[in-house]
Short mmCIF file of C-alpha atoms in Angstrom, two decimals:
data_model
loop_
_atom_site.label_atom_id
_atom_site.label_comp_id
_atom_site.label_asym_id
_atom_site.label_seq_id
_atom_site.Cartn_x
_atom_site.Cartn_y
_atom_site.Cartn_z
CA MET A 44 -47.87 63.32 1.38
CA ASP A 45 -45.39 60.57 2.20
CA ALA A 46 -44.49 57.73 -0.17
CA ALA A 47 -47.04 55.28 1.26
CA GLN A 48 -49.86 57.80 0.92
CA ASP A 49 -48.86 58.50 -2.69
CA ILE A 50 -48.91 54.76 -3.43
CA VAL A 51 -52.43 54.52 -1.96
CA ARG A 52 -53.50 57.55 -4.02
CA ARG A 53 -52.28 55.87 -7.21
CA LEU A 54 -54.03 52.62 -6.30
CA ARG A 55 -57.28 54.52 -5.76
CA LEU A 56 -57.01 56.03 -9.25
CA VAL A 57 -57.58 52.50 -10.55
CA VAL A 58 -59.77 50.74 -7.98
CA GLY A 59 -62.04 53.68 -7.09
CA ASP A 60 -63.25 54.94 -3.74
CA ALA A 61 -65.08 51.89 -2.34
CA ALA A 62 -64.66 51.66 1.43
CA GLN A 63 -63.17 48.17 1.21
CA VAL A 64 -61.41 46.59 -1.78
CA ALA A 65 -60.49 42.91 -1.55
CA LEU A 66 -57.26 41.42 -2.81
CA HIS A 67 -58.92 38.93 -5.15
CA GLU A 68 -62.54 37.83 -5.34
CA PRO A 69 -64.22 35.06 -7.33
CA GLU A 70 -66.78 36.06 -9.93
CA PHE A 71 -69.93 34.07 -10.75
CA GLN A 72 -71.69 35.73 -13.67
CA GLY A 73 -72.12 32.79 -16.05
CA ARG A 74 -73.91 29.44 -15.91
CA GLU A 75 -72.56 28.36 -12.52
CA LYS A 76 -75.97 28.02 -10.84
CA GLU A 77 -77.42 26.18 -13.83
CA TYR A 78 -74.63 23.62 -14.00
CA VAL A 79 -74.40 23.05 -10.26
CA SER A 80 -78.18 22.66 -10.02
CA ASP A 81 -78.13 20.17 -12.89
CA CYS A 82 -75.40 18.24 -11.11
CA VAL A 83 -77.40 18.13 -7.86
CA GLN A 84 -80.55 17.03 -9.64
CA SER A 85 -78.67 14.25 -11.42
CA GLY A 86 -77.48 12.81 -8.11
CA TRP A 87 -73.93 12.47 -9.49
CA VAL A 88 -72.12 14.84 -7.15
CA SER A 89 -69.00 12.88 -6.20
CA SER A 90 -65.92 11.87 -8.21
CA VAL A 91 -67.76 10.39 -11.21
CA GLY A 92 -69.99 12.36 -13.59
CA LYS A 93 -70.29 14.14 -16.88
CA TYR A 94 -68.96 17.44 -15.56
CA VAL A 95 -65.64 15.95 -14.47
CA ASP A 96 -65.10 14.54 -17.95
CA ARG A 97 -66.21 17.78 -19.57
CA PHE A 98 -63.99 19.90 -17.31
CA GLU A 99 -60.94 17.79 -18.14
CA SER A 100 -61.70 18.03 -21.85
CA MET A 101 -62.16 21.81 -21.68
CA LEU A 102 -58.90 22.24 -19.75
CA ALA A 103 -56.95 20.18 -22.26
CA GLU A 104 -58.42 22.16 -25.15
CA TYR A 105 -57.75 25.55 -23.54
CA THR A 106 -54.17 24.82 -22.48
CA GLY A 107 -53.19 22.73 -25.48
CA ALA A 108 -52.21 19.81 -23.26
CA LYS A 109 -52.95 16.35 -24.58
CA ARG A 110 -54.55 15.31 -21.28
CA ALA A 111 -55.85 16.91 -18.09
CA VAL A 112 -56.68 15.00 -14.91
CA ALA A 113 -58.87 16.87 -12.40
CA VAL A 114 -58.07 16.51 -8.69
CA VAL A 115 -59.17 17.99 -5.35
CA ASN A 116 -56.60 20.81 -5.15
CA GLY A 117 -53.34 22.11 -6.57
CA THR A 118 -51.22 20.56 -3.82
CA ALA A 119 -52.61 17.11 -4.67
CA ALA A 120 -51.81 17.80 -8.32
CA LEU A 121 -48.19 18.60 -7.39
CA HIS A 122 -47.92 15.54 -5.15
CA ILE A 123 -49.06 13.17 -7.88
CA SER A 124 -46.96 14.97 -10.49
CA LEU A 125 -43.85 14.24 -8.44
CA LYS A 126 -44.83 10.59 -8.02
CA LEU A 127 -45.34 10.34 -11.80
CA CYS A 128 -41.71 11.47 -12.14
CA ASP A 129 -40.55 8.72 -9.78
CA VAL A 130 -39.56 10.98 -6.89
CA GLN A 131 -38.61 8.58 -4.10
CA PRO A 132 -38.05 8.97 -0.34
CA GLY A 133 -34.68 10.60 0.25
CA ASP A 134 -34.44 12.18 -3.21
CA GLU A 135 -33.86 15.91 -3.54
CA VAL A 136 -36.23 18.12 -5.54
CA LEU A 137 -35.15 21.63 -6.54
CA CYS A 138 -37.72 24.35 -5.93
CA PRO A 139 -37.72 28.13 -5.55
CA ALA A 140 -37.24 29.50 -2.06
CA LEU A 141 -39.75 32.22 -3.00
CA SER A 142 -42.93 30.20 -3.43
CA PHE A 143 -46.15 29.27 -1.66
CA VAL A 144 -45.63 26.55 0.94
CA ALA A 145 -47.55 23.94 -1.12
CA THR A 146 -44.57 23.65 -3.50
CA ALA A 147 -42.32 22.34 -0.72
CA ASN A 148 -45.09 20.45 1.07
CA ALA A 149 -45.78 18.33 -2.01
CA ILE A 150 -42.12 17.32 -2.03
CA SER A 151 -42.37 16.39 1.65
CA TYR A 152 -45.45 14.25 0.97
CA CYS A 153 -43.14 12.08 -1.16
CA GLN A 154 -40.70 11.91 1.79
CA ALA A 155 -38.24 13.73 -0.44
CA ILE A 156 -36.05 16.73 0.41
CA PRO A 157 -36.79 20.27 -0.86
CA HIS A 158 -33.58 21.88 -2.14
CA PHE A 159 -34.11 25.65 -2.37
CA VAL A 160 -32.91 27.77 -5.29
CA ASP A 161 -32.86 31.45 -6.16
CA SER A 162 -35.20 33.61 -8.25
CA GLU A 163 -34.63 36.27 -10.89
CA ARG A 164 -36.07 39.78 -10.74
CA TYR A 165 -37.21 39.70 -14.38
CA THR A 166 -39.78 36.95 -13.78
CA LEU A 167 -40.04 36.63 -9.96
CA GLY A 168 -39.54 32.91 -10.63
CA LEU A 169 -36.71 30.40 -10.60
CA ASP A 170 -33.47 31.62 -12.20
CA PRO A 171 -32.40 28.90 -14.68
CA ARG A 172 -28.98 30.39 -15.48
CA LYS A 173 -27.96 30.77 -11.85
CA LEU A 174 -29.24 27.24 -11.21
CA ASP A 175 -27.13 25.91 -14.09
CA GLY A 176 -23.96 27.36 -12.61
CA TYR A 177 -24.84 26.00 -9.17
CA LEU A 178 -25.53 22.48 -10.41
CA ARG A 179 -22.27 22.39 -12.38
CA LYS A 180 -20.49 22.79 -9.03
CA ILE A 181 -22.40 20.19 -6.99
CA VAL A 182 -23.71 17.51 -9.38
CA THR A 183 -22.12 14.30 -10.55
CA LEU A 184 -23.87 12.26 -13.24
CA ARG A 185 -23.74 8.51 -12.70
CA ASN A 186 -25.57 6.17 -15.07
CA GLY A 187 -27.80 9.02 -16.22
CA VAL A 188 -28.75 10.08 -12.67
CA ALA A 189 -27.86 13.40 -11.02
CA TRP A 190 -26.20 13.01 -7.61
CA ASN A 191 -25.54 15.85 -5.18
CA ARG A 192 -21.88 15.41 -4.25
CA LEU A 193 -22.40 17.31 -0.99
CA SER A 194 -25.42 15.44 0.37
CA ARG A 195 -24.89 12.18 -1.59
CA ARG A 196 -28.58 12.20 -2.53
CA ARG A 197 -30.19 11.94 -5.96
CA ILE A 198 -31.59 15.13 -7.46
CA ARG A 199 -34.70 13.81 -9.15
CA ALA A 200 -36.74 16.84 -10.28
CA VAL A 201 -37.07 20.61 -10.38
CA ILE A 202 -40.29 22.55 -9.79
CA PRO A 203 -40.41 26.05 -11.31
CA MET A 204 -43.36 28.01 -9.92
CA HIS A 205 -44.87 30.65 -12.21
CA THR A 206 -45.00 33.33 -9.53
CA LEU A 207 -48.19 35.43 -9.33
CA GLY A 208 -49.04 34.21 -12.84
CA HIS A 209 -45.82 35.33 -14.57
CA PRO A 210 -43.98 32.71 -16.65
CA VAL A 211 -40.57 31.40 -15.69
CA ASP A 212 -37.97 31.48 -18.50
CA LEU A 213 -38.47 27.83 -19.42
CA ASP A 214 -36.29 27.21 -22.48
CA PRO A 215 -32.99 27.56 -20.59
CA LEU A 216 -34.47 25.54 -17.73
CA VAL A 217 -35.37 22.74 -20.14
CA GLU A 218 -31.70 22.74 -21.24
CA VAL A 219 -30.60 22.49 -17.59
CA CYS A 220 -32.95 19.55 -17.04
CA GLU A 221 -31.65 17.77 -20.12
CA ARG A 222 -28.03 18.40 -19.15
CA PHE A 223 -28.44 17.03 -15.63
CA LYS A 224 -31.13 14.41 -16.36
CA ILE A 225 -33.67 16.04 -14.03
CA ALA A 226 -37.45 15.90 -14.52
CA LEU A 227 -39.27 19.21 -15.06
CA VAL A 228 -42.50 19.53 -13.06
CA GLU A 229 -44.25 22.89 -13.56
CA ASP A 230 -46.07 24.45 -10.64
CA ALA A 231 -48.61 26.35 -12.72
CA ALA A 232 -51.04 26.72 -9.80
CA GLU A 233 -51.22 30.48 -10.29
CA SER A 234 -50.83 30.66 -14.05
CA LEU A 235 -53.93 29.35 -15.84
CA GLY A 236 -54.15 31.63 -18.86
CA THR A 237 -50.40 32.40 -18.90
CA TYR A 238 -48.23 31.70 -21.94
CA TYR A 239 -44.51 31.24 -22.42
CA LYS A 240 -43.55 31.95 -26.04
CA GLN A 241 -47.13 31.13 -27.09
CA ARG A 242 -47.16 27.82 -25.15
CA HIS A 243 -49.41 27.53 -22.13
CA THR A 244 -47.61 27.14 -18.83
CA GLY A 245 -47.92 23.66 -17.35
CA THR A 246 -47.57 22.00 -20.76
CA ILE A 247 -43.82 22.36 -21.29
CA GLY A 248 -42.49 20.16 -18.52
CA ARG A 249 -43.12 16.44 -18.24
CA VAL A 250 -46.16 17.29 -16.10
CA GLY A 251 -47.75 20.47 -14.77
CA ALA A 252 -50.06 21.28 -11.88
CA LEU A 253 -52.94 23.79 -11.82
CA SER A 254 -55.02 25.15 -8.93
CA PHE A 255 -58.64 26.33 -8.88
CA ASN A 256 -58.76 27.56 -5.29
CA GLY A 257 -61.29 30.29 -4.48
CA ASN A 258 -58.74 33.06 -5.04
CA LYS A 259 -57.48 31.89 -8.46
CA ILE A 260 -58.40 33.36 -11.87
CA ILE A 261 -61.18 30.76 -12.07
CA THR A 262 -62.38 28.58 -9.22
CA THR A 263 -64.01 25.24 -8.57
CA GLY A 264 -64.20 26.05 -4.86
CA GLY A 265 -61.39 23.62 -4.21
CA GLY A 266 -59.68 21.86 -7.06
CA GLY A 267 -56.64 21.31 -9.20
CA ALA A 268 -55.48 19.46 -12.29
CA ILE A 269 -52.50 17.61 -13.71
CA LEU A 270 -51.52 18.46 -17.29
CA THR A 271 -49.41 16.19 -19.46
CA ASN A 272 -48.79 15.30 -23.10
CA ASP A 273 -48.07 11.68 -22.18
CA ASP A 274 -51.09 9.34 -22.27
CA ALA A 275 -49.38 6.76 -20.07
CA LEU A 276 -48.68 9.36 -17.38
CA ALA A 277 -52.26 10.66 -17.56
CA ASP A 278 -53.65 7.14 -17.20
CA ARG A 279 -51.42 6.51 -14.21
CA ALA A 280 -52.43 9.86 -12.69
CA LYS A 281 -56.08 8.86 -12.93
CA HIS A 282 -55.33 5.47 -11.39
CA LEU A 283 -53.35 6.88 -8.47
CA THR A 284 -55.91 9.59 -7.73
CA THR A 285 -58.79 7.08 -7.73
CA THR A 286 -57.35 5.05 -4.82
CA ALA A 287 -55.52 2.83 -7.35
CA LYS A 288 -58.73 0.88 -7.93
CA ARG A 289 -58.78 -1.42 -10.95
CA ALA A 290 -61.91 -1.17 -13.07
CA HIS A 291 -64.50 -3.86 -12.34
CA ARG A 292 -68.29 -3.91 -12.20
CA TRP A 293 -68.42 -4.90 -8.54
CA GLU A 294 -65.07 -6.01 -7.08
CA TYR A 295 -62.83 -3.73 -5.03
CA VAL A 296 -59.32 -4.47 -6.24
CA HIS A 297 -56.61 -1.92 -5.37
CA ASP A 298 -53.19 -2.82 -6.73
CA GLU A 299 -51.01 -0.24 -4.92
CA VAL A 300 -51.24 2.60 -2.40
CA GLY A 301 -53.45 5.21 -4.03
CA PHE A 302 -55.01 8.53 -3.09
CA ASN A 303 -58.58 9.74 -2.86
CA TYR A 304 -57.76 12.83 -4.91
CA ARG A 305 -60.33 12.94 -7.75
CA MET A 306 -62.29 16.17 -8.20
CA PRO A 307 -66.00 15.83 -7.32
CA ASN A 308 -68.51 16.28 -10.12
CA LEU A 309 -70.11 19.13 -8.15
CA ASN A 310 -66.90 21.14 -8.20
CA ALA A 311 -66.32 20.33 -11.87
CA ALA A 312 -69.78 21.69 -12.73
CA LEU A 313 -68.74 25.03 -11.24
CA GLY A 314 -65.45 24.81 -13.11
CA CYS A 315 -67.08 24.25 -16.50
CA ALA A 316 -69.06 27.47 -16.13
CA GLN A 317 -65.94 29.32 -14.98
CA LEU A 318 -63.85 28.01 -17.88
CA GLU A 319 -66.44 29.27 -20.36
CA ARG A 320 -65.69 32.79 -19.12
CA LEU A 321 -61.94 32.45 -18.68
CA PRO A 322 -60.97 34.35 -21.87
CA GLU A 323 -63.10 37.30 -20.79
CA MET A 324 -61.80 37.34 -17.21
CA ARG A 325 -58.22 37.01 -18.41
CA ALA A 326 -58.70 39.96 -20.78
CA ARG A 327 -60.10 42.10 -17.97
CA LYS A 328 -57.24 41.18 -15.63
CA ARG A 329 -54.72 42.13 -18.29
CA ALA A 330 -56.57 45.41 -18.82
CA LEU A 331 -56.45 46.05 -15.07
CA ALA A 332 -52.68 45.51 -15.12
CA LEU A 333 -52.32 48.13 -17.85
CA GLN A 334 -54.30 50.59 -15.74
CA PHE A 335 -52.02 50.00 -12.77
CA ALA A 336 -48.93 50.34 -14.97
CA SER A 337 -50.22 53.71 -16.16
CA ALA A 338 -51.05 54.86 -12.63
CA PHE A 339 -47.53 54.06 -11.41
CA ALA A 340 -45.65 55.42 -14.42
CA GLY A 341 -43.04 57.85 -13.16
CA CYS A 342 -43.46 56.78 -9.53
CA ASN A 343 -40.10 56.68 -7.72
CA ASP A 344 -41.43 54.92 -4.62
CA ALA A 345 -42.96 51.84 -6.24
CA LYS A 346 -42.66 50.02 -9.54
CA PHE A 347 -45.52 48.01 -11.02
CA PHE A 348 -44.31 44.57 -12.06
CA ILE A 349 -44.71 43.95 -15.80
CA GLU A 350 -44.75 40.53 -17.48
CA PRO A 351 -41.49 39.37 -19.10
CA GLN A 352 -41.21 40.06 -22.83
CA PHE A 353 -41.18 36.35 -23.75
CA GLY A 354 -44.61 35.66 -22.28
CA GLU A 355 -48.18 36.73 -21.65
CA SER A 356 -49.25 36.68 -18.03
CA ASN A 357 -52.71 36.21 -16.60
CA TYR A 358 -51.70 38.84 -13.99
CA TRP A 359 -53.29 36.66 -11.31
CA LEU A 360 -52.05 38.89 -8.49
CA ASN A 361 -50.72 42.29 -9.46
CA ALA A 362 -47.55 43.31 -7.68
CA LEU A 363 -45.59 46.40 -6.74
CA LEU A 364 -41.87 46.41 -6.04
CA VAL A 365 -41.25 48.84 -3.19
CA PRO A 366 -37.55 49.50 -2.50
CA GLY A 367 -36.27 50.29 0.96
CA GLY A 368 -36.58 47.00 2.79
CA LYS A 369 -39.11 45.46 5.14
CA VAL A 370 -39.71 48.61 7.20
CA VAL A 371 -40.78 50.63 4.14
CA ARG A 372 -42.80 47.70 2.77
CA ASP A 373 -44.67 47.24 6.03
CA HIS A 374 -45.45 50.96 6.23
CA VAL A 375 -47.07 50.77 2.79
CA LEU A 376 -49.02 47.67 3.86
CA ALA A 377 -50.26 49.38 7.03
CA THR A 378 -51.24 52.58 5.20
CA SER A 379 -53.13 50.73 2.47
CA HIS A 380 -55.02 48.56 4.96
CA GLU A 381 -55.99 51.64 6.98
CA SER A 382 -57.48 53.10 3.79
CA GLY A 383 -59.54 49.96 3.08
CA LEU A 384 -57.30 48.45 0.41
CA MET A 385 -56.36 44.81 0.99
CA THR A 386 -52.70 44.36 0.14
CA ARG A 387 -50.26 41.73 1.32
CA PRO A 388 -46.57 40.87 1.20
CA VAL A 389 -45.27 37.95 -0.79
CA TRP A 390 -44.62 34.74 1.15
CA ASP A 391 -41.83 34.25 3.69
CA LEU A 392 -39.02 32.29 2.10
CA LEU A 393 -39.57 28.55 2.44
CA PRO A 394 -36.17 27.76 4.04
CA ASP A 395 -37.02 30.26 6.79
CA LEU A 396 -40.10 28.27 7.84
CA PRO A 397 -39.45 26.07 10.90
CA MET A 398 -40.02 22.74 9.13
CA TYR A 399 -37.64 23.61 6.27
CA GLN A 400 -34.79 25.24 8.15
CA GLY A 401 -31.53 23.44 7.54
CA HIS A 402 -32.59 22.05 4.17
CA PRO A 403 -30.09 22.40 1.28
CA GLN A 404 -30.08 25.75 -0.48
CA MET A 405 -28.02 27.77 -2.91
CA ASP A 406 -27.29 31.49 -2.57
CA LEU A 407 -30.69 33.21 -2.28
CA THR A 408 -29.70 36.86 -2.66
CA VAL A 409 -32.41 37.80 -5.18
CA ALA A 410 -35.19 35.87 -3.45
CA ARG A 411 -34.35 37.55 -0.13
CA SER A 412 -34.42 40.96 -1.77
CA LEU A 413 -37.75 40.30 -3.51
CA GLN A 414 -39.32 39.01 -0.30
CA LYS A 415 -38.76 42.44 1.28
CA GLU A 416 -40.01 44.41 -1.75
CA VAL A 417 -43.04 42.67 -3.28
CA ILE A 418 -46.51 43.86 -2.34
CA ASN A 419 -49.60 42.30 -3.89
CA ILE A 420 -52.40 44.74 -4.67
CA PRO A 421 -56.13 44.32 -5.47
CA SER A 422 -56.47 42.15 -8.57
CA SER A 423 -60.11 41.08 -9.03
CA ALA A 424 -61.21 41.01 -12.67
CA ARG A 425 -64.25 43.15 -11.88
CA LEU A 426 -61.99 46.08 -10.96
CA ALA A 427 -61.05 46.53 -14.61
CA ALA A 428 -64.70 46.96 -15.58
CA SER A 429 -65.23 49.46 -12.78
CA ALA A 430 -62.19 51.50 -13.81
CA ALA A 431 -63.31 51.52 -17.45
CA GLU A 432 -66.77 52.74 -16.45
CA ARG A 433 -65.29 55.60 -14.40
CA GLN A 434 -63.05 56.64 -17.30
CA ALA A 435 -66.01 56.58 -19.69
CA ALA A 436 -68.06 58.72 -17.33
#
């Protein structure tokens, strides 16, 4: 048995012998049909309705944020979050090279410049200490604004992405932001239900962005949200995402360029039912992670990635670190797919994509190493229940 076959054997100890096992599937076992049907019968299916208000309230309560503003997807949430932090055309925004493309795309929507930074192995996310040393070499502060001495552009914000649901080490990053007068915008698209030192991700920066895509821990079909503890920012987020329309009983007055980004009531109805079950699904996903950790204990060919000690992860997508480079990684991917297990590599690095080649970047040694080692494995919450049932039997 070669290494790839042993990895598949260990995966099967947890996920069972089903012919096909998906990477991550949504689960609808609560009041989804009831709420969606109620929404349809009410006729309020677009961007106004009781479920949108309820969903925002539930999100704020669950995360501990003062306000939540529901939008059409996580990328829209990131886009507006950057605008709330006054990111202007030509500004630079720091973001991890190892991230989903939406992180950089949202920067581009502002006509700003993604500036790519390295990750750390302990979190899979942005490395705040390495970033601090890098910025000390390239930044000049003038009138409370960070300027890149090399490009002569302003560095307006930084976007840490909580990779695969694991929290970035935020306290030292907050110190970096304060030192260099840079806004902190959390990309918490993958980390609903994740905590950093008992604080929910997305609530520590000035603003945070969530995603409720079909493959996330809970889904609204398509959807996202902006989290903030600043009422003025939340009010402005609502205004911008509602085509910047001023309230009036009949007149159409739009006072700036806005965006048609509000979440429809229909999607919010689904989200309310999903949020009711979030604690249970999060618990099962964490239980599944423990089962994988046990299955890979003592394995020399793959290491199961464990949450950092300072946080609690939602384990959105479970991950293996497979040493040996891209050839070994791809052999594991091919072997697992041939056996019916859906696995996938982590994303290509953003500065390697054609539209972001040539953009500013620091040394990316760790991110390049991780990109060749990380394999995502089946992570649906229902797999934990199935594994528990097999163990009981």
